[in-house]
GROMACS .gro file of C-alpha atoms in nm:
model
  343
    1UNK     CA    1  -4.334   6.708   5.171
    2UNK     CA    2  -3.969   6.615   5.220
    3UNK     CA    3  -3.730   6.680   4.932
    4UNK     CA    4  -3.437   6.457   4.836
    5UNK     CA    5  -3.174   6.433   4.566
    6UNK     CA    6  -3.260   6.212   4.271
    7UNK     CA    7  -3.020   5.929   4.344
    8UNK     CA    8  -2.660   6.041   4.304
    9UNK     CA    9  -2.757   6.346   4.097
   10UNK     CA   10  -2.799   6.707   4.203
   11UNK     CA   11  -3.164   6.727   4.099
   12UNK     CA   12  -3.417   6.758   4.383
   13UNK     CA   13  -3.745   6.564   4.395
   14UNK     CA   14  -4.022   6.509   4.648
   15UNK     CA   15  -4.008   6.200   4.870
   16UNK     CA   16  -4.336   6.079   4.719
   17UNK     CA   17  -4.370   6.056   4.342
   18UNK     CA   18  -4.693   6.038   4.146
   19UNK     CA   19  -4.723   5.717   3.945
   20UNK     CA   20  -4.952   5.745   3.646
   21UNK     CA   21  -5.013   5.386   3.538
   22UNK     CA   22  -5.382   5.444   3.618
   23UNK     CA   23  -5.409   5.733   3.372
   24UNK     CA   24  -5.621   5.634   3.072
   25UNK     CA   25  -5.705   5.296   3.225
   26UNK     CA   26  -5.845   5.323   3.578
   27UNK     CA   27  -5.872   5.704   3.572
   28UNK     CA   28  -6.018   5.900   3.282
   29UNK     CA   29  -5.853   6.217   3.154
   30UNK     CA   30  -6.048   6.459   3.372
   31UNK     CA   31  -5.976   6.256   3.685
   32UNK     CA   32  -5.611   6.217   3.585
   33UNK     CA   33  -5.572   6.594   3.545
   34UNK     CA   34  -5.739   6.650   3.881
   35UNK     CA   35  -5.498   6.401   4.041
   36UNK     CA   36  -5.204   6.587   3.887
   37UNK     CA   37  -5.330   6.919   4.023
   38UNK     CA   38  -5.388   6.783   4.373
   39UNK     CA   39  -5.046   6.617   4.385
   40UNK     CA   40  -4.863   6.934   4.278
   41UNK     CA   41  -5.067   7.151   4.515
   42UNK     CA   42  -4.958   6.919   4.799
   43UNK     CA   43  -4.593   6.990   4.724
   44UNK     CA   44  -4.517   6.695   4.496
   45UNK     CA   45  -4.263   6.754   4.221
   46UNK     CA   46  -4.193   6.411   4.065
   47UNK     CA   47  -4.417   6.247   3.802
   48UNK     CA   48  -4.349   5.892   3.680
   49UNK     CA   49  -4.499   5.735   3.369
   50UNK     CA   50  -4.403   5.491   3.089
   51UNK     CA   51  -4.472   5.452   2.719
   52UNK     CA   52  -4.643   5.119   2.779
   53UNK     CA   53  -4.896   5.260   3.028
   54UNK     CA   54  -5.226   5.239   2.841
   55UNK     CA   55  -5.022   5.209   2.520
   56UNK     CA   56  -4.902   5.568   2.532
   57UNK     CA   57  -5.226   5.722   2.661
   58UNK     CA   58  -5.081   5.800   3.005
   59UNK     CA   59  -4.801   6.005   2.850
   60UNK     CA   60  -5.048   6.182   2.618
   61UNK     CA   61  -5.276   6.274   2.911
   62UNK     CA   62  -4.980   6.425   3.094
   63UNK     CA   63  -4.872   6.602   2.774
   64UNK     CA   64  -5.213   6.764   2.728
   65UNK     CA   65  -5.210   6.878   3.092
   66UNK     CA   66  -4.863   7.028   3.044
   67UNK     CA   67  -4.978   7.210   2.729
   68UNK     CA   68  -5.251   7.382   2.933
   69UNK     CA   69  -5.019   7.450   3.225
   70UNK     CA   70  -4.699   7.552   3.052
   71UNK     CA   71  -4.573   7.753   3.348
   72UNK     CA   72  -4.557   7.443   3.569
   73UNK     CA   73  -4.320   7.239   3.351
   74UNK     CA   74  -4.011   7.379   3.524
   75UNK     CA   75  -4.160   7.298   3.866
   76UNK     CA   76  -4.171   6.923   3.807
   77UNK     CA   77  -3.934   6.638   3.728
   78UNK     CA   78  -4.074   6.402   3.464
   79UNK     CA   79  -3.971   6.038   3.441
   80UNK     CA   80  -4.078   5.786   3.180
   81UNK     CA   81  -3.965   5.444   3.062
   82UNK     CA   82  -3.905   5.241   2.749
   83UNK     CA   83  -3.840   4.875   2.673
   84UNK     CA   84  -4.170   4.686   2.642
   85UNK     CA   85  -4.360   4.627   2.313
   86UNK     CA   86  -4.514   4.933   2.151
   87UNK     CA   87  -4.597   4.769   1.821
   88UNK     CA   88  -4.594   4.441   1.630
   89UNK     CA   89  -4.256   4.481   1.462
   90UNK     CA   90  -3.945   4.288   1.563
   91UNK     CA   91  -3.776   4.614   1.666
   92UNK     CA   92  -4.073   4.753   1.856
   93UNK     CA   93  -3.941   4.608   2.182
   94UNK     CA   94  -3.616   4.581   2.376
   95UNK     CA   95  -3.316   4.798   2.460
   96UNK     CA   96  -3.150   4.816   2.120
   97UNK     CA   97  -3.048   5.153   1.981
   98UNK     CA   98  -3.310   5.102   1.709
   99UNK     CA   99  -3.600   5.060   1.948
  100UNK     CA  100  -3.490   5.310   2.212
  101UNK     CA  101  -3.440   5.587   1.957
  102UNK     CA  102  -3.800   5.555   1.840
  103UNK     CA  103  -3.935   5.494   2.191
  104UNK     CA  104  -3.767   5.805   2.330
  105UNK     CA  105  -3.876   6.026   2.040
  106UNK     CA  106  -4.234   5.899   2.071
  107UNK     CA  107  -4.235   5.968   2.446
  108UNK     CA  108  -4.107   6.322   2.387
  109UNK     CA  109  -4.382   6.378   2.131
  110UNK     CA  110  -4.662   6.241   2.348
  111UNK     CA  111  -4.545   6.440   2.651
  112UNK     CA  112  -4.497   6.751   2.438
  113UNK     CA  113  -4.158   6.833   2.591
  114UNK     CA  114  -3.810   6.886   2.450
  115UNK     CA  115  -3.638   6.672   2.713
  116UNK     CA  116  -3.722   6.407   2.973
  117UNK     CA  117  -3.563   6.453   3.313
  118UNK     CA  118  -3.526   6.083   3.394
  119UNK     CA  119  -3.543   5.813   3.126
  120UNK     CA  120  -3.566   5.459   3.263
  121UNK     CA  121  -3.511   5.118   3.110
  122UNK     CA  122  -3.824   4.927   3.209
  123UNK     CA  123  -3.649   4.588   3.236
  124UNK     CA  124  -3.330   4.403   3.139
  125UNK     CA  125  -3.280   4.290   2.778
  126UNK     CA  126  -3.059   3.983   2.745
  127UNK     CA  127  -3.047   4.010   2.364
  128UNK     CA  128  -2.896   4.358   2.339
  129UNK     CA  129  -2.529   4.418   2.431
  130UNK     CA  130  -2.522   4.631   2.744
  131UNK     CA  131  -2.268   4.874   2.599
  132UNK     CA  132  -2.503   4.942   2.304
  133UNK     CA  133  -2.784   5.039   2.539
  134UNK     CA  134  -2.564   5.252   2.765
  135UNK     CA  135  -2.401   5.427   2.470
  136UNK     CA  136  -2.745   5.523   2.342
  137UNK     CA  137  -2.836   5.666   2.683
  138UNK     CA  138  -2.509   5.857   2.703
  139UNK     CA  139  -2.572   5.998   2.356
  140UNK     CA  140  -2.924   6.100   2.463
  141UNK     CA  141  -2.781   6.284   2.764
  142UNK     CA  142  -2.526   6.461   2.543
  143UNK     CA  143  -2.797   6.555   2.293
  144UNK     CA  144  -3.009   6.704   2.570
  145UNK     CA  145  -3.300   6.468   2.511
  146UNK     CA  146  -3.274   6.329   2.865
  147UNK     CA  147  -3.122   6.467   3.182
  148UNK     CA  148  -3.047   6.138   3.358
  149UNK     CA  149  -3.122   5.771   3.317
  150UNK     CA  150  -3.206   5.483   3.544
  151UNK     CA  151  -3.336   5.128   3.546
  152UNK     CA  152  -3.643   4.936   3.658
  153UNK     CA  153  -3.679   4.573   3.766
  154UNK     CA  154  -3.304   4.501   3.745
  155UNK     CA  155  -3.138   4.236   3.958
  156UNK     CA  156  -2.843   4.323   4.179
  157UNK     CA  157  -2.580   4.184   3.943
  158UNK     CA  158  -2.741   4.359   3.645
  159UNK     CA  159  -2.732   4.692   3.825
  160UNK     CA  160  -2.371   4.646   3.935
  161UNK     CA  161  -2.263   4.541   3.585
  162UNK     CA  162  -2.435   4.838   3.424
  163UNK     CA  163  -2.269   5.079   3.667
  164UNK     CA  164  -1.927   4.923   3.596
  165UNK     CA  165  -1.970   4.925   3.217
  166UNK     CA  166  -2.084   5.289   3.218
  167UNK     CA  167  -1.783   5.384   3.429
  168UNK     CA  168  -1.544   5.184   3.211
  169UNK     CA  169  -1.658   5.357   2.892
  170UNK     CA  170  -1.680   5.699   3.054
  171UNK     CA  171  -2.055   5.718   2.995
  172UNK     CA  172  -2.291   5.921   3.212
  173UNK     CA  173  -2.375   5.706   3.515
  174UNK     CA  174  -2.721   5.573   3.607
  175UNK     CA  175  -2.886   5.749   3.902
  176UNK     CA  176  -3.191   5.542   3.997
  177UNK     CA  177  -3.349   5.198   4.009
  178UNK     CA  178  -3.723   5.137   4.024
  179UNK     CA  179  -3.802   4.802   4.194
  180UNK     CA  180  -4.111   4.653   4.353
  181UNK     CA  181  -4.072   4.711   4.728
  182UNK     CA  182  -4.310   4.706   5.024
  183UNK     CA  183  -4.368   4.545   5.362
  184UNK     CA  184  -4.491   4.240   5.171
  185UNK     CA  185  -4.212   4.239   4.911
  186UNK     CA  186  -3.870   4.279   5.074
  187UNK     CA  187  -3.664   4.030   4.874
  188UNK     CA  188  -3.467   4.313   4.714
  189UNK     CA  189  -3.292   4.367   5.047
  190UNK     CA  190  -3.075   4.059   4.988
  191UNK     CA  191  -2.875   4.198   4.696
  192UNK     CA  192  -3.048   4.482   4.511
  193UNK     CA  193  -3.050   4.729   4.801
  194UNK     CA  194  -2.680   4.662   4.883
  195UNK     CA  195  -2.592   4.706   4.515
  196UNK     CA  196  -2.781   5.036   4.504
  197UNK     CA  197  -2.613   5.161   4.822
  198UNK     CA  198  -2.272   5.060   4.687
  199UNK     CA  199  -2.327   5.259   4.366
  200UNK     CA  200  -2.508   5.556   4.521
  201UNK     CA  201  -2.822   5.465   4.326
  202UNK     CA  202  -3.157   5.597   4.452
  203UNK     CA  203  -3.450   5.356   4.478
  204UNK     CA  204  -3.795   5.449   4.347
  205UNK     CA  205  -4.022   5.176   4.488
  206UNK     CA  206  -4.330   5.080   4.288
  207UNK     CA  207  -4.638   4.905   4.429
  208UNK     CA  208  -4.561   5.029   4.782
  209UNK     CA  209  -4.900   4.902   4.902
  210UNK     CA  210  -4.856   4.563   4.731
  211UNK     CA  211  -5.145   4.620   4.494
  212UNK     CA  212  -5.375   4.735   4.775
  213UNK     CA  213  -5.305   4.453   5.018
  214UNK     CA  214  -5.146   4.689   5.271
  215UNK     CA  215  -5.439   4.931   5.255
  216UNK     CA  216  -5.657   4.688   5.452
  217UNK     CA  217  -5.918   4.648   5.182
  218UNK     CA  218  -5.898   4.266   5.164
  219UNK     CA  219  -6.016   4.008   5.419
  220UNK     CA  220  -5.916   3.651   5.500
  221UNK     CA  221  -6.102   3.386   5.300
  222UNK     CA  222  -6.320   3.646   5.132
  223UNK     CA  223  -6.257   3.693   4.763
  224UNK     CA  224  -6.235   4.064   4.670
  225UNK     CA  225  -6.523   4.220   4.480
  226UNK     CA  226  -6.626   4.562   4.359
  227UNK     CA  227  -6.424   4.856   4.229
  228UNK     CA  228  -6.080   4.745   4.343
  229UNK     CA  229  -5.795   4.608   4.134
  230UNK     CA  230  -5.835   4.256   4.269
  231UNK     CA  231  -6.213   4.288   4.277
  232UNK     CA  232  -6.200   4.342   3.903
  233UNK     CA  233  -5.921   4.087   3.846
  234UNK     CA  234  -5.856   3.852   4.143
  235UNK     CA  235  -5.574   3.676   3.955
  236UNK     CA  236  -5.387   4.000   3.878
  237UNK     CA  237  -5.017   3.913   3.839
  238UNK     CA  238  -4.794   3.916   4.148
  239UNK     CA  239  -5.075   4.074   4.350
  240UNK     CA  240  -5.322   3.787   4.292
  241UNK     CA  241  -5.565   3.714   4.574
  242UNK     CA  242  -5.532   3.334   4.568
  243UNK     CA  243  -5.155   3.333   4.617
  244UNK     CA  244  -5.149   3.600   4.887
  245UNK     CA  245  -5.452   3.464   5.067
  246UNK     CA  246  -5.287   3.122   5.097
  247UNK     CA  247  -4.980   3.269   5.268
  248UNK     CA  248  -5.042   3.317   5.642
  249UNK     CA  249  -4.747   3.555   5.662
  250UNK     CA  250  -4.936   3.804   5.448
  251UNK     CA  251  -5.195   3.833   5.721
  252UNK     CA  252  -4.933   3.859   5.995
  253UNK     CA  253  -4.790   4.165   5.822
  254UNK     CA  254  -5.135   4.312   5.757
  255UNK     CA  255  -5.232   4.260   6.121
  256UNK     CA  256  -4.917   4.441   6.233
  257UNK     CA  257  -4.986   4.732   6.000
  258UNK     CA  258  -5.344   4.751   6.129
  259UNK     CA  259  -5.221   4.756   6.490
  260UNK     CA  260  -4.987   5.049   6.420
  261UNK     CA  261  -5.268   5.219   6.230
  262UNK     CA  262  -5.490   5.200   6.536
  263UNK     CA  263  -5.213   5.330   6.761
  264UNK     CA  264  -5.136   5.631   6.542
  265UNK     CA  265  -5.480   5.712   6.409
  266UNK     CA  266  -5.335   5.699   6.059
  267UNK     CA  267  -5.469   5.477   5.782
  268UNK     CA  268  -5.302   5.146   5.706
  269UNK     CA  269  -5.182   5.285   5.373
  270UNK     CA  270  -5.015   5.577   5.549
  271UNK     CA  271  -4.838   5.342   5.792
  272UNK     CA  272  -4.704   5.122   5.510
  273UNK     CA  273  -4.585   5.425   5.312
  274UNK     CA  274  -4.425   5.593   5.613
  275UNK     CA  275  -4.229   5.275   5.683
  276UNK     CA  276  -4.108   5.247   5.324
  277UNK     CA  277  -4.008   5.607   5.258
  278UNK     CA  278  -3.739   5.589   5.529
  279UNK     CA  279  -3.577   5.264   5.412
  280UNK     CA  280  -3.207   5.276   5.313
  281UNK     CA  281  -3.140   5.402   4.958
  282UNK     CA  282  -3.502   5.509   4.896
  283UNK     CA  283  -3.523   5.839   4.710
  284UNK     CA  284  -3.895   5.863   4.632
  285UNK     CA  285  -4.189   5.626   4.679
  286UNK     CA  286  -4.425   5.602   4.380
  287UNK     CA  287  -4.791   5.655   4.468
  288UNK     CA  288  -5.055   5.514   4.236
  289UNK     CA  289  -5.411   5.643   4.268
  290UNK     CA  290  -5.728   5.606   4.066
  291UNK     CA  291  -5.920   5.870   4.267
  292UNK     CA  292  -5.853   6.198   4.447
  293UNK     CA  293  -5.956   6.033   4.773
  294UNK     CA  294  -5.691   5.762   4.740
  295UNK     CA  295  -5.427   6.022   4.659
  296UNK     CA  296  -5.520   6.240   4.957
  297UNK     CA  297  -5.496   5.943   5.191
  298UNK     CA  298  -5.158   5.841   5.055
  299UNK     CA  299  -5.014   6.192   5.062
  300UNK     CA  300  -5.095   6.220   5.433
  301UNK     CA  301  -4.815   5.967   5.493
  302UNK     CA  302  -4.573   6.259   5.447
  303UNK     CA  303  -4.682   6.388   5.788
  304UNK     CA  304  -4.666   6.054   5.972
  305UNK     CA  305  -4.362   5.972   6.182
  306UNK     CA  306  -4.351   5.619   6.322
  307UNK     CA  307  -4.183   5.551   6.655
  308UNK     CA  308  -3.866   5.342   6.668
  309UNK     CA  309  -4.066   5.067   6.839
  310UNK     CA  310  -4.332   5.067   6.569
  311UNK     CA  311  -4.070   5.053   6.292
  312UNK     CA  312  -3.893   4.765   6.470
  313UNK     CA  313  -4.221   4.576   6.501
  314UNK     CA  314  -4.297   4.616   6.131
  315UNK     CA  315  -3.937   4.522   6.044
  316UNK     CA  316  -3.957   4.202   6.244
  317UNK     CA  317  -4.291   4.073   6.118
  318UNK     CA  318  -4.204   4.144   5.752
  319UNK     CA  319  -3.837   4.043   5.754
  320UNK     CA  320  -3.743   3.831   5.449
  321UNK     CA  321  -3.728   3.470   5.568
  322UNK     CA  322  -3.490   3.306   5.328
  323UNK     CA  323  -3.325   3.036   5.536
  324UNK     CA  324  -3.138   2.853   5.261
  325UNK     CA  325  -2.800   2.919   5.100
  326UNK     CA  326  -2.685   3.172   4.997
  327UNK     CA  327  -2.908   3.388   5.220
  328UNK     CA  328  -2.950   3.190   5.543
  329UNK     CA  329  -2.782   3.290   5.873
  330UNK     CA  330  -2.478   3.065   5.819
  331UNK     CA  331  -2.422   3.199   5.467
  332UNK     CA  332  -2.454   3.558   5.589
  333UNK     CA  333  -2.196   3.485   5.859
  334UNK     CA  334  -1.955   3.365   5.589
  335UNK     CA  335  -1.964   3.706   5.424
  336UNK     CA  336  -1.873   3.901   5.738
  337UNK     CA  337  -1.605   3.890   6.006
  338UNK     CA  338  -1.529   4.082   6.320
  339UNK     CA  339  -1.193   4.235   6.406
  340UNK     CA  340  -1.123   4.094   6.750
  341UNK     CA  341  -0.855   4.333   6.870
  342UNK     CA  342  -0.495   4.436   6.836
  343UNK     CA  343  -0.364   4.731   6.643
   0.00000   0.00000   0.00000
């Protein structure tokens, strides 16, 4: 598996990370531990979780695995997140110093470690002054509780502002951003990707298969059933079947992925992951699996190299089609100019 630097840091991680949102929810503890073992045996080094995943159970499952495999702690980079509600109290949510102090300490306890390699803010908090949040993170770095910090689900302007505020105060800088990104969700390319490239921030895409849509498991005009995420909950958030099924462009992208799959002999999931892992600014793509079989299929994407023609075809069919200001062709032209000659 390819290795890359964690954003603008000197820490090295694998190009595919193991997401653990399924741990304690869609995968029981024994299955979760087996998934961890298989991922590490395949050369993976980067494990991503969050306090809110199964209300802390995901972190605890990882912590119990670490306790039984103490010698492997130094072989892996652990990332977790804080921000969302972890209780009923008014300070059990958000990015205030009050909440983050407790959230970080609780994550350290559940994971059974003395420091977290990458601590991420799970979403923006409009109520907390940004300098308060960044000062807490800088203090946590100084105290050795975290190695680096990053963000998740931030907009372009929020990322750029946070980078500027951290620099202005002399705080440790952020190194990563975790956004939703896939062949079916490319809106971040308008502003978030440019902001990340400008700041040297590494992207850690989540939902790289768009909730299973890019795996080929769903069919036109046939509601999903059975042991799949949408089979169990067809109206599941941004991945809902009704909304996607009504958009013909979804099926154009899926058809293109299927065509490349047939050409290469790789699965549709592997094609979608191989396309994403080589996008600009991407550090590591987060794989989510509920079974060993799903993980094995996804990990095989590390060995798939798409041709330039195949990449171009996937680029074209999935290109964000925002034709109105400020993202349409005329607006884009306003932001660029060519130097026509002279010295």
